[in-house]
Short mmCIF file of C-alpha atoms in Angstrom, two decimals:
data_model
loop_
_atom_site.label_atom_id
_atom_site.label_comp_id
_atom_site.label_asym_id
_atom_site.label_seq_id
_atom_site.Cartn_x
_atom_site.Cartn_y
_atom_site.Cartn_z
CA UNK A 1 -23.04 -11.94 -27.80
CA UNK A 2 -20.76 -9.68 -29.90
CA UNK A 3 -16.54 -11.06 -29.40
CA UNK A 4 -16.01 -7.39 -28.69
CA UNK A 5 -18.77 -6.81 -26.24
CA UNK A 6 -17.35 -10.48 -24.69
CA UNK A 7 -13.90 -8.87 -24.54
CA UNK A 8 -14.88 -5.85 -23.13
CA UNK A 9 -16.74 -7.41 -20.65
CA UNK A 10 -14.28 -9.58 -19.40
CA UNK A 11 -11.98 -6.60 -19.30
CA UNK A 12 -13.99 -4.94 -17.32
CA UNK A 13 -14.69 -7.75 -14.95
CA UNK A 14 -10.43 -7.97 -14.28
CA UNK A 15 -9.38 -4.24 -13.97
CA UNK A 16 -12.30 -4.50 -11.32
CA UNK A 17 -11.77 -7.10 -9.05
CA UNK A 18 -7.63 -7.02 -9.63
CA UNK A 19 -6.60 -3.29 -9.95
CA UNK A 20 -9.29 -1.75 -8.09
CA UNK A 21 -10.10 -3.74 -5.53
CA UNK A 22 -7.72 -2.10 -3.01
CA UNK A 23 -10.42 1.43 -3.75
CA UNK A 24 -13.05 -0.72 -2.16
CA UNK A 25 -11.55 -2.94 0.19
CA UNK A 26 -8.38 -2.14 1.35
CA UNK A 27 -9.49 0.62 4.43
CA UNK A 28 -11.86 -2.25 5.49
CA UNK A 29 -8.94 -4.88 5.68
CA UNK A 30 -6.95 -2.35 7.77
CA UNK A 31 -9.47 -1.75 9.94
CA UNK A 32 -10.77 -5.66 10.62
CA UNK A 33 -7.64 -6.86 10.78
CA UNK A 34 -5.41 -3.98 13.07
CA UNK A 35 -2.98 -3.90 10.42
CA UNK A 36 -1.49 -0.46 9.46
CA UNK A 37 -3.15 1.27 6.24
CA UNK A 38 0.69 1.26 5.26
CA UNK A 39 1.52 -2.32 5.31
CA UNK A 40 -1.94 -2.77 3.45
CA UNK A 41 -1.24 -0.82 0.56
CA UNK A 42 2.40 -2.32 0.35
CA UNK A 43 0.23 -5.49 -1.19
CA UNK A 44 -1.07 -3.37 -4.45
CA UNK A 45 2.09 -1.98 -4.44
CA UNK A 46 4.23 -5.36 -4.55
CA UNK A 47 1.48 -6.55 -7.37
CA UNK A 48 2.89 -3.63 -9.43
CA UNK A 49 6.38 -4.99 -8.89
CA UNK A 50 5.52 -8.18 -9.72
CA UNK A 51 3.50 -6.74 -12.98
CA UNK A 52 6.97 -5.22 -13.98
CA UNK A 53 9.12 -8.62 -13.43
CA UNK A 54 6.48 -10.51 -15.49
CA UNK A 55 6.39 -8.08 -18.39
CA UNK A 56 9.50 -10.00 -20.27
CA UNK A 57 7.70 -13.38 -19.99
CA UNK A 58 4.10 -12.45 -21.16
CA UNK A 59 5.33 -11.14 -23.89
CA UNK A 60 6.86 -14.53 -25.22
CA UNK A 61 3.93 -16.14 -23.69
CA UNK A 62 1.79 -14.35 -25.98
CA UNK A 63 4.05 -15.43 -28.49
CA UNK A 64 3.71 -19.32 -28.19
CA UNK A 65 0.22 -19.34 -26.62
CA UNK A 66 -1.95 -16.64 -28.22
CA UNK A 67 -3.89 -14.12 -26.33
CA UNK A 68 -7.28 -16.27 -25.59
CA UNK A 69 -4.80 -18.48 -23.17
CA UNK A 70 -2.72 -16.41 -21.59
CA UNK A 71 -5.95 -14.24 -21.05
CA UNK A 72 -7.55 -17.29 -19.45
CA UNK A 73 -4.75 -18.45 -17.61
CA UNK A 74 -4.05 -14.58 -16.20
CA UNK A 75 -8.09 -14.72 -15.41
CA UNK A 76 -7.47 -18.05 -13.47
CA UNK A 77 -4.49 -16.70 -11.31
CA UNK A 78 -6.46 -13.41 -10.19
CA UNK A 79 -9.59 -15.40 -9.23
CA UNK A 80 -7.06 -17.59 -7.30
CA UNK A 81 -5.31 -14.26 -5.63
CA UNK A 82 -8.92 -13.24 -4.48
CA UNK A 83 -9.27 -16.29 -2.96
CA UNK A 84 -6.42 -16.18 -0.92
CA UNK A 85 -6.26 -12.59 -0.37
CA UNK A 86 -9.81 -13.36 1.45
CA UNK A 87 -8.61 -16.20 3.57
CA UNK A 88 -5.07 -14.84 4.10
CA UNK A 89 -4.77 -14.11 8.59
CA UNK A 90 -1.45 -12.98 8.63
CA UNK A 91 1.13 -10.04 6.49
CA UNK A 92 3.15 -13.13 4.85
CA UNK A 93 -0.77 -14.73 3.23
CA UNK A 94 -1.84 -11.06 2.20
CA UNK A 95 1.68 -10.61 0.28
CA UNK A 96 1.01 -13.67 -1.24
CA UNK A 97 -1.74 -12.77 -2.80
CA UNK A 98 -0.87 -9.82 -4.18
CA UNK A 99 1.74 -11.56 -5.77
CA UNK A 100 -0.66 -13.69 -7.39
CA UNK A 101 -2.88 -10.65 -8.40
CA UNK A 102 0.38 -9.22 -10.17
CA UNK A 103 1.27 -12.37 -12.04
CA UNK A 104 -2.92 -12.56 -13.56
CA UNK A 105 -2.96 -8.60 -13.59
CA UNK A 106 -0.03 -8.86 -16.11
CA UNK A 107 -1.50 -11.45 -18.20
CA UNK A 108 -5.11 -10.26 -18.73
CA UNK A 109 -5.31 -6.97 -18.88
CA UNK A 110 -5.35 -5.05 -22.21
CA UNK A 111 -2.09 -5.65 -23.57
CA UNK A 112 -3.24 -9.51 -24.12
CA UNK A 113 -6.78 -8.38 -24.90
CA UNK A 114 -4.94 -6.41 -28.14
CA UNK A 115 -3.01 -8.91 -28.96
CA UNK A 116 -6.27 -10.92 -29.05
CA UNK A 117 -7.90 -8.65 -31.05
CA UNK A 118 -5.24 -7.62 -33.55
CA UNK A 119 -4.63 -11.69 -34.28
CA UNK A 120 -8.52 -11.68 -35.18
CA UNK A 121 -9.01 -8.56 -36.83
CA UNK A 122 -5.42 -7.79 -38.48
CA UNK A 123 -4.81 -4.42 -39.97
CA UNK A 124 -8.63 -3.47 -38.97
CA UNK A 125 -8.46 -4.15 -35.34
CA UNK A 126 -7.81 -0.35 -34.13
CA UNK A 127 -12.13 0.36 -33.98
CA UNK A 128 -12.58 -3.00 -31.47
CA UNK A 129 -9.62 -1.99 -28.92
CA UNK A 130 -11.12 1.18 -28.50
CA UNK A 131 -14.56 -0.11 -27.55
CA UNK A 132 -12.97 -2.64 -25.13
CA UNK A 133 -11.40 0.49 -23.66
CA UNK A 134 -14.62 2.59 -23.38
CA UNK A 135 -16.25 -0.81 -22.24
CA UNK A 136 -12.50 -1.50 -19.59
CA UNK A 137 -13.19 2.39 -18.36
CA UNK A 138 -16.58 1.78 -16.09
CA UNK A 139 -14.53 -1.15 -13.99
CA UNK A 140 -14.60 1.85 -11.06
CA UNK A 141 -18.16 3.07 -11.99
CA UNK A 142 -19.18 -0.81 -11.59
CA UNK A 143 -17.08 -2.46 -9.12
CA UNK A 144 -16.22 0.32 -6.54
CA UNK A 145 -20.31 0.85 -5.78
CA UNK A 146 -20.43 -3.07 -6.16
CA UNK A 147 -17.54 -3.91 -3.40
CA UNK A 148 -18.65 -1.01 -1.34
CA UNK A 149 -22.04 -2.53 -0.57
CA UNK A 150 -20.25 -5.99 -0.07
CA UNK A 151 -17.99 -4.98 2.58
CA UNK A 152 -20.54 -2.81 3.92
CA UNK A 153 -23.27 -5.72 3.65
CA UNK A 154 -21.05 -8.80 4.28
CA UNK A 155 -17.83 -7.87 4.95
CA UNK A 156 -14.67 -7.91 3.50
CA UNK A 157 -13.57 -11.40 3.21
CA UNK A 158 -16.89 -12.51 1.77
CA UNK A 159 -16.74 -9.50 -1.01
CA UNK A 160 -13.62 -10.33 -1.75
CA UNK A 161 -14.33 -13.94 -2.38
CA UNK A 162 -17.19 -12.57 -4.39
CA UNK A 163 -15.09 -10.88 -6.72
CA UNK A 164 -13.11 -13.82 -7.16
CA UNK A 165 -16.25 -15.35 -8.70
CA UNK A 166 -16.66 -12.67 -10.61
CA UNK A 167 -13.15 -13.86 -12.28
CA UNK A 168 -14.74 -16.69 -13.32
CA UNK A 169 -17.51 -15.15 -14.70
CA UNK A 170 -14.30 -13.09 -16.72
CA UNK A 171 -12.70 -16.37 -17.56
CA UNK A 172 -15.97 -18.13 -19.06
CA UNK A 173 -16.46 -15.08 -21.40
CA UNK A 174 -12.65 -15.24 -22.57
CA UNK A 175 -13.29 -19.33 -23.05
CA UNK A 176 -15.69 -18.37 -25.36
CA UNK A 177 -14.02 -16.68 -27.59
CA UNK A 178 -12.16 -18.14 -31.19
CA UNK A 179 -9.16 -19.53 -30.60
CA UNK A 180 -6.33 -17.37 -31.71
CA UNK A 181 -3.14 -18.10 -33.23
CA UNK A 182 0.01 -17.57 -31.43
CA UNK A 183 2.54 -14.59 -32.98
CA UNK A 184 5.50 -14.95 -34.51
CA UNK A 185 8.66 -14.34 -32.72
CA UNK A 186 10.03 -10.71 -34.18
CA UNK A 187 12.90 -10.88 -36.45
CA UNK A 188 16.72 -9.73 -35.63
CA UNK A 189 16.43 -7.17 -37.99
CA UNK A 190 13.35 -5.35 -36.15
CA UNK A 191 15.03 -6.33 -32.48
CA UNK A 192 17.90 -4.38 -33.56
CA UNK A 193 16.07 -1.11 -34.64
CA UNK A 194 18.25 1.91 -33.01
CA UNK A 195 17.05 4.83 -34.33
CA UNK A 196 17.65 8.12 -31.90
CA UNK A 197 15.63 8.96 -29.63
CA UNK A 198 15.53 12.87 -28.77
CA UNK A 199 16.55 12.93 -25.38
CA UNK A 200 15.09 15.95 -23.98
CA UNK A 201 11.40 15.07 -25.55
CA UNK A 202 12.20 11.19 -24.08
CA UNK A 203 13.07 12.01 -20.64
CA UNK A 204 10.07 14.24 -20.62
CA UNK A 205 7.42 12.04 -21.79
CA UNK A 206 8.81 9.06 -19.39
CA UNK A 207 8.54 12.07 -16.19
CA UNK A 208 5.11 12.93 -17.23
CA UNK A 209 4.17 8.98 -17.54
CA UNK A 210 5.82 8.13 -14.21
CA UNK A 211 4.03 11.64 -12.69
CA UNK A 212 0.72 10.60 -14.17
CA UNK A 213 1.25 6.50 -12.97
CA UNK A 214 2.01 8.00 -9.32
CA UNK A 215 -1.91 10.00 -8.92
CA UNK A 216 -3.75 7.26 -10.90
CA UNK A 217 -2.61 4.55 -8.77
CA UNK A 218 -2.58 6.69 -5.66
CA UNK A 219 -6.12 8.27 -5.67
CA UNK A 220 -7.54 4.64 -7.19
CA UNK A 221 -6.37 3.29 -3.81
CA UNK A 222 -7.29 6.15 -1.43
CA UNK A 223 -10.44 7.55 -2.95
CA UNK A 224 -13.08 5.86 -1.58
CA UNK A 225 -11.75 5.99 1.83
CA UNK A 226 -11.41 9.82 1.71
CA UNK A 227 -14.98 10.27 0.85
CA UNK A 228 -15.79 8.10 3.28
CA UNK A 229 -14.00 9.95 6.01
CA UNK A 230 -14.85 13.20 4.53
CA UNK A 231 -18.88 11.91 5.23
CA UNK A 232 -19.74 12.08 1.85
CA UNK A 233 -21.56 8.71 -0.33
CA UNK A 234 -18.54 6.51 -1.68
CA UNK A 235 -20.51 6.05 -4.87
CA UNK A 236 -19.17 9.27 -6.11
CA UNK A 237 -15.97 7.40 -6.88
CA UNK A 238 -18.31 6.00 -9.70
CA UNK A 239 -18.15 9.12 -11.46
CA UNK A 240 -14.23 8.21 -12.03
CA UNK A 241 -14.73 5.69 -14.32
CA UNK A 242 -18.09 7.77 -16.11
CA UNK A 243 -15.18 10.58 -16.80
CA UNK A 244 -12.69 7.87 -18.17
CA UNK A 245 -15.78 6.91 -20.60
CA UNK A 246 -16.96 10.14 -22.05
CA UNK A 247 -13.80 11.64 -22.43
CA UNK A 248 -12.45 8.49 -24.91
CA UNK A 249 -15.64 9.07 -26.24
CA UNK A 250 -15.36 12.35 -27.15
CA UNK A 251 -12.02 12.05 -28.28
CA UNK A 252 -12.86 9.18 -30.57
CA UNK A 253 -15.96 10.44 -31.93
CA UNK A 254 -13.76 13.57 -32.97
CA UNK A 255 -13.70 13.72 -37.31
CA UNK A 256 -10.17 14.95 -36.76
CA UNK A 257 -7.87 14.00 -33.90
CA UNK A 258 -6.17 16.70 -32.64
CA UNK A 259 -1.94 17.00 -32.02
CA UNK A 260 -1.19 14.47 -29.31
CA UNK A 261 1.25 17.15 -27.64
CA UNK A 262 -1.73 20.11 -27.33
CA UNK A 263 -3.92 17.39 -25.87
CA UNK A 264 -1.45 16.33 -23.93
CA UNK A 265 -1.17 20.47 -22.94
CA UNK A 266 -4.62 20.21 -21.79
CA UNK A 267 -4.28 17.00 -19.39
CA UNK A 268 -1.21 18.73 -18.06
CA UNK A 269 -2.75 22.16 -17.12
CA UNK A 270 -6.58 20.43 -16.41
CA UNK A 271 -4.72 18.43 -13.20
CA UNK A 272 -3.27 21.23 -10.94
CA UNK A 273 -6.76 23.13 -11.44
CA UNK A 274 -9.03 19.76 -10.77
CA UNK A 275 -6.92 18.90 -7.63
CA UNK A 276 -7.84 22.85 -6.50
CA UNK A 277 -11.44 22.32 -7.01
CA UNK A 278 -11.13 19.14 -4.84
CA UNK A 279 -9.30 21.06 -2.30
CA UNK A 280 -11.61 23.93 -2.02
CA UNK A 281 -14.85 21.92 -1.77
CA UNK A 282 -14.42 18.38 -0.79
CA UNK A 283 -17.10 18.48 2.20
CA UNK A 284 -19.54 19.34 -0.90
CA UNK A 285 -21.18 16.63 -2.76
CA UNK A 286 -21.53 18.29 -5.69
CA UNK A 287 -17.95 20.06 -5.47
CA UNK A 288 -16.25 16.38 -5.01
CA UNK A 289 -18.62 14.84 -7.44
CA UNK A 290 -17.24 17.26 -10.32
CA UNK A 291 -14.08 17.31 -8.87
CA UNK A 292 -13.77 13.05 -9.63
CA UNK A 293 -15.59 13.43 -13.06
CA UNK A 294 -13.16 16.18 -13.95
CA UNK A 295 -10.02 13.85 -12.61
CA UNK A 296 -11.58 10.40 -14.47
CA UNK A 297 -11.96 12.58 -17.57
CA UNK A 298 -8.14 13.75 -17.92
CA UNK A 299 -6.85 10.55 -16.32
CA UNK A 300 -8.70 8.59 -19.37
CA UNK A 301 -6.93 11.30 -21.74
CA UNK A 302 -3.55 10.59 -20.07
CA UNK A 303 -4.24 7.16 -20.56
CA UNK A 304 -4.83 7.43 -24.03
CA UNK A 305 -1.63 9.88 -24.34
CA UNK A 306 1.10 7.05 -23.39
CA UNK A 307 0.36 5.28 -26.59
CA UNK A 308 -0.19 8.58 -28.78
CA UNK A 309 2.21 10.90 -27.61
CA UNK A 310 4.88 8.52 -29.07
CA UNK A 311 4.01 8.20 -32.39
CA UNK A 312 4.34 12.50 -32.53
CA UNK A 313 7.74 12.50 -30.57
CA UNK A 314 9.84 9.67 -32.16
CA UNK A 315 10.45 7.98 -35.16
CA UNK A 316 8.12 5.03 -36.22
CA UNK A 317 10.79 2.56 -35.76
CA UNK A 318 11.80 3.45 -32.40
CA UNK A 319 8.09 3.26 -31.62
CA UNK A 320 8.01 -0.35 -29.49
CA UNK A 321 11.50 0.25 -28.16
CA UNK A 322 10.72 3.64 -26.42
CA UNK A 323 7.83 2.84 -25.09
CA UNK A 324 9.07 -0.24 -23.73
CA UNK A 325 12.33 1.97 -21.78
CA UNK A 326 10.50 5.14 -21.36
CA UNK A 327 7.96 3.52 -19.45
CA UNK A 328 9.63 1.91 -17.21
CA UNK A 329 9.83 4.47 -14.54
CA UNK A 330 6.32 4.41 -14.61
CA UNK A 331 5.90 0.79 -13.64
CA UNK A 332 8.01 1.36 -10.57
CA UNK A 333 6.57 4.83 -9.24
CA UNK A 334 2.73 3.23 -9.71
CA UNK A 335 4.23 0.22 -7.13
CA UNK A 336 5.19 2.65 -4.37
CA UNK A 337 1.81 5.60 -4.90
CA UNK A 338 -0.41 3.39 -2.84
CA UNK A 339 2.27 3.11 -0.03
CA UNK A 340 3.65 6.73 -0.59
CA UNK A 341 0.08 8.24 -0.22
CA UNK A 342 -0.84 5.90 2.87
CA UNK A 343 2.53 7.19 4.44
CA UNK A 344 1.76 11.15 3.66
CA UNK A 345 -1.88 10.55 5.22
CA UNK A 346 -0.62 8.88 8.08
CA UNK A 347 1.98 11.85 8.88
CA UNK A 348 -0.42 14.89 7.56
CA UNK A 349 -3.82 13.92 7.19
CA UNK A 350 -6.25 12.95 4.93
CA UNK A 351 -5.85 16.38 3.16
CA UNK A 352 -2.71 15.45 2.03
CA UNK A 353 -3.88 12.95 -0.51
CA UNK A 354 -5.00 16.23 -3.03
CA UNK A 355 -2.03 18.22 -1.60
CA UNK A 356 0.18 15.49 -3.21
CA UNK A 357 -1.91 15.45 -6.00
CA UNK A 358 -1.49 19.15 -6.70
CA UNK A 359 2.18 19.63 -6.76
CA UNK A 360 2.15 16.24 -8.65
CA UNK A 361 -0.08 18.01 -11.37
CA UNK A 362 2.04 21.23 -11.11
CA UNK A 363 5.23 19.29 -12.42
CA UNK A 364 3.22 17.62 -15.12
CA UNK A 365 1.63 20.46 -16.20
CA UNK A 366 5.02 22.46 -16.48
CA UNK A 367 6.94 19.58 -18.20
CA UNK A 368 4.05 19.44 -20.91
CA UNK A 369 4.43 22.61 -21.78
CA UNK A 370 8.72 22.42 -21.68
CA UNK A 371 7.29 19.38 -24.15
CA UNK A 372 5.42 21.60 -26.05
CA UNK A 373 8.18 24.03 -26.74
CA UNK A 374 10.45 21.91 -27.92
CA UNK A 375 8.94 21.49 -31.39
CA UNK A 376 10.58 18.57 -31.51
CA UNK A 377 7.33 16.31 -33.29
CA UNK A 378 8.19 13.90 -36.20
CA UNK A 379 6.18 12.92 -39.21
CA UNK A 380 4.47 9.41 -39.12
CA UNK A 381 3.82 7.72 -42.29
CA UNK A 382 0.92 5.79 -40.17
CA UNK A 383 -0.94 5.49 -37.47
CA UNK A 384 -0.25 2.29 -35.67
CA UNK A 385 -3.31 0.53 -33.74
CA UNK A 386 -3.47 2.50 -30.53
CA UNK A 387 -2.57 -0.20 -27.52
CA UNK A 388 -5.10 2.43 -25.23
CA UNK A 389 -3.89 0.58 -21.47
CA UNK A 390 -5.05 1.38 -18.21
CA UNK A 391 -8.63 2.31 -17.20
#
């Protein structure tokens, strides 16, 4: 088998049973167990916390171990959180567990997967991250349908457990792979890089980020439920991930990329109208099955856009260190969307999961275009390897 299709695979394999698992499991939990759908989704959100406070240390780690082992050894810890998170009885088990998830989520996800790749590959490593993230995309077209008919066949705990195996499936792949050399440590001179960063273009890229984080990690945890509810077949969440594929596709089969800040013009105004679509026909199966094609189409694009937009807005050198600030908003708002959405259901319905989403859209859609008219793009000599995160 092909290292990239093993990669991609094994990518795959984690976004699915880590970051998505709450999409198929986490309604089920609150309703076996009595707990409220608010304290449940407080475990994906403390995972995101926990993602954050680890981001310092797997970044050395990558440094002195390589990719291959912090892959496996981030692998190992989320087919350990499954394991608990299906035997946990009380609140104080289930947080555990999610702390667990956080600490492997961190360390085997894509940012390890490109540093993998780019110690392999070198200066030509830019075409294999972009198939692991068209390969990363279908985790929701795969594992949603997948943990659906578990919990529906077996239960929770058992499909759970299952996707803990599935881990190790993950973690066999990565084993396979050549052994990579760790990185060297960067030098004072590049730590100390302080070139200005425009602060009107920074503060709105880091909003739009944050805005996007919030209805990605929202919707990923409600949407299966609100089909559910709504009568219609949970599959259709499948069509999230399908969206996420073809739209990277498209993009990257393009002869000529287009200006990251039009695209990201596009995203921006694309939300608001997809969440009205959803709104006016979500008892229709074929109104909500466009509706989540059309949202895992711009989500993919948005995805794509935190590592692009960037390299348009700021100077080359204050690439790593803007991403690494800007961003951090992000991180936090994606821990508290599961919890924030559960809360706004529980006060106003289940319509108020694309009510949310709208006005969420609305601001992103008018801060890309206050982006846009700022003309404030700068040259790039070159076009760094595109980290593409999130699926």
């Amino acid at each position: 088998m092909p290292l990239v299709l093993r990669l991609g695979l094994a990518q795959l394999i984690n976004w699915g049973v880590s970051f998505y698992l709450p999409g198929a499991f986490a309604w089920r939990i609150a309703r076996d167990t009595g707990w409220a759908q608010t304290w449940v989704f407080a475990g994906p959100s403390l995972a995101m916390l926990v993602m954050a406070a680890v981001s310092p240390l797997s970044g050395r780690w990558l440094e002195r171990m390589g990719g291959r082992r912090v892959m496996c050894l981030g692998t190992l810890i989320c087919a350990a959180g499954c394991a608990t998170l299906a035997t946990s009885t009380t609140l104080v088990q289930f947080y555990a567990a999610w702390c667990l998830l956080g600490v492997g989520m961190r360390l085997s996800l894509y940012d390890a997967a490109f540093a993998t790749l780019a110690a392999l590959y070198g200066a030509t490593a830019r075409r294999p991250m972009t198939q692991i993230t068209l390969i990363g995309g279908l985790a929701t077209t795969v594992f949603w349908p997948v943990g659906n008919w578990l919990g529906d066949t077996w239960g929770w705990r058992p499909g759970v457990l299952v996707y803990g195996a599935f881990g190790l499936l993950a973690w066999a792949l990565l084993r396979s792979l050549p052994p990579t050399p760790p990185r060297a440590p960067a030098t004072d001179a590049s730590r100390n890089t302080r070139a200005p960063l425009p602060w009107q273009s920074a503060l709105l890229y880091g909003a739009i980020m944050a805005l996007v984080s919030i209805l990605s990690s929202g919707l990923a945890a409600h949407l299966t439920s609100l089909l559910s509810v709504q009568g219609l077949p949970v599959g259709l969440a499948a069509l999230w991930g399908l969206g996420q594929v073809c739209a990277r596709t498209l993009e990257w089969l393009q002869p000529r990329q287009s200006s990251a800040v039009n695209l990201n013009v596009v995203v921006g105004c694309g939300l608001p109208l997809c969440f009205a679509l959803g709104l006016a026909g979500m008892s229709s199966v074929i109104v909500a099955g466009v509706f989540i094609f059309f949202y895992g189409a711009l989500n993919g694009l948005a995805t794509l856009l935190r590592a692009s937009l960037p390299l348009e807005l700021f100077s080359h050198e204050a690439y790593a260190r803007a991403l690494g600030t800007l961003l951090t908003p992000a991180f936090a708002v994606s821990a508290v969307a599961p919890w924030g959405y559960s809360v706004a259901r529980a006060h106003w319905g289940d319509a108020a999961i694309l009510w949310v989403s709208l006005v969420i859209g609305l601001l992103i859609a008018v801060a890309a275009l206050s982006l846009r008219r700022l003309g404030q793009t700068a040259p790039v000599p070159q076009k760094p390897e595109e980290t593409r995160s999130m699926s």
